[in-house]
Coordinates of C-alpha atoms in Angstrom, one line a residue:
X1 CA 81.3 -1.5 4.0
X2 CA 84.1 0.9 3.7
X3 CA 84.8 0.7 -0.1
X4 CA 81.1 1.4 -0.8
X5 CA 81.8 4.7 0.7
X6 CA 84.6 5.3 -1.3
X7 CA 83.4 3.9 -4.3
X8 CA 79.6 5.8 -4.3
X9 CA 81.0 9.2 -4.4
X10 CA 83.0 8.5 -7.7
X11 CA 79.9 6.8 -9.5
X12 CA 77.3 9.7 -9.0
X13 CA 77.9 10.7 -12.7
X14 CA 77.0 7.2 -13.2
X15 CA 73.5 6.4 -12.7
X16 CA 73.9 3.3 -10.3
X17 CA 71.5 2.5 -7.1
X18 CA 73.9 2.5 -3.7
X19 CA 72.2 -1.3 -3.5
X20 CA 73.9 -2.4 -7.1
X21 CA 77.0 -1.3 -5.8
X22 CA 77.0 -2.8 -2.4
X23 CA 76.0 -5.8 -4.5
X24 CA 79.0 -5.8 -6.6
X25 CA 81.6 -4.9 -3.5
X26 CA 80.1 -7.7 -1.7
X27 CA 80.6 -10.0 -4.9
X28 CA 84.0 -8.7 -5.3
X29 CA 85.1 -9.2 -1.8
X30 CA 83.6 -12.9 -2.0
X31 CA 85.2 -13.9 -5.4
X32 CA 87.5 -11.6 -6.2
X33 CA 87.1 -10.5 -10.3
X34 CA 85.4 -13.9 -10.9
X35 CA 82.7 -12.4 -8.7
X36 CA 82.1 -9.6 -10.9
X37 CA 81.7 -11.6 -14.5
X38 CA 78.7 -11.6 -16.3
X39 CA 77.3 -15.5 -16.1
X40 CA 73.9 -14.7 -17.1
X41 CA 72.3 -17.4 -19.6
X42 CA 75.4 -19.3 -19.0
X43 CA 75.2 -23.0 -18.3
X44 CA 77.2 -24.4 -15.4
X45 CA 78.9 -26.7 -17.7
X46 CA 80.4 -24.1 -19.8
X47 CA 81.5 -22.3 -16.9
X48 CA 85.4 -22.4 -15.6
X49 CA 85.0 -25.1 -12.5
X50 CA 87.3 -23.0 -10.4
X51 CA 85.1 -20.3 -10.7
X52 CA 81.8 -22.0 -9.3
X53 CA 80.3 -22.5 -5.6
X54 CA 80.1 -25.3 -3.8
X55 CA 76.6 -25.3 -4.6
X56 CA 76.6 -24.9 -8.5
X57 CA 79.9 -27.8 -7.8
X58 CA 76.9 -30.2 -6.4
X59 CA 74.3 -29.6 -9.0
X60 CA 76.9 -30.0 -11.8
X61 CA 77.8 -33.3 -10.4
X62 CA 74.0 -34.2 -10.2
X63 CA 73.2 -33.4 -13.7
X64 CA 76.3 -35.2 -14.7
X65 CA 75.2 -38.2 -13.0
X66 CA 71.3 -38.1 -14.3
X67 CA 72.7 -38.1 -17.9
X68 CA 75.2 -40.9 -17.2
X69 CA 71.8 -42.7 -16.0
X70 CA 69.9 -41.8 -18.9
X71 CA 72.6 -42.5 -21.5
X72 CA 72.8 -46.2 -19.6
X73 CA 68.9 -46.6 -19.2
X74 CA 69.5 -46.0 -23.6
X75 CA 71.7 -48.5 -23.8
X76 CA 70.3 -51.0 -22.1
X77 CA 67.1 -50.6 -24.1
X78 CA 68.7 -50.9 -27.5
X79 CA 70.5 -54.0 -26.0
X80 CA 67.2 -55.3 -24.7
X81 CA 65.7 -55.1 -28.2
X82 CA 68.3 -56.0 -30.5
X83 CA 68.4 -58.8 -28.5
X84 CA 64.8 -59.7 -29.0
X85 CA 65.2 -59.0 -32.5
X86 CA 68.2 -61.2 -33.3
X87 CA 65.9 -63.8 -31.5
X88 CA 62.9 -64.0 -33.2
X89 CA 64.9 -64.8 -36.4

């Protein structure tokens, strides 16, 4: 990668592995700025959508869709039961 060998030179002073800077070029070239946020500890649901891959897309969809099933398996409990209780009176 070109731009790592201009970049390295300038961050000598700077105590930063060749490898973390490829890293971050690579990122960068990817992503463009968005690459090169901190998302550490973040959720995916807090995260701007524009910003996430196709991948982190999919398992934010997923999750979405296993809370929608437990929030309806809920419901249909308390329905179950206050029905039954309503019933026995």
């Amino acid at each position: 990668m070109n731009m790592v060998k201009i970049i390295l030179p300038q961050l000598r002073n700077i105590i930063v592995s060749y490898q973390q800077v490829y890293n971050w070029v690579k990122k960068y070239l990817s992503r463009g700025e968005n690459g090169l946020k901190d998302n550490c500890g973040k959720k995916i649901e807090n995260r701007d959508k524009a910003e996430l891959t196709d991948a982190e897309k999919a398992e934010l969809k997923l999750k979405e869709a296993e809370d929608r099933i437990r929030r309806l398996e809920v419901e249909n409990f308390m329905l179950k039961n206050c029905t039954n209780f309503k019933g026995g009176r």
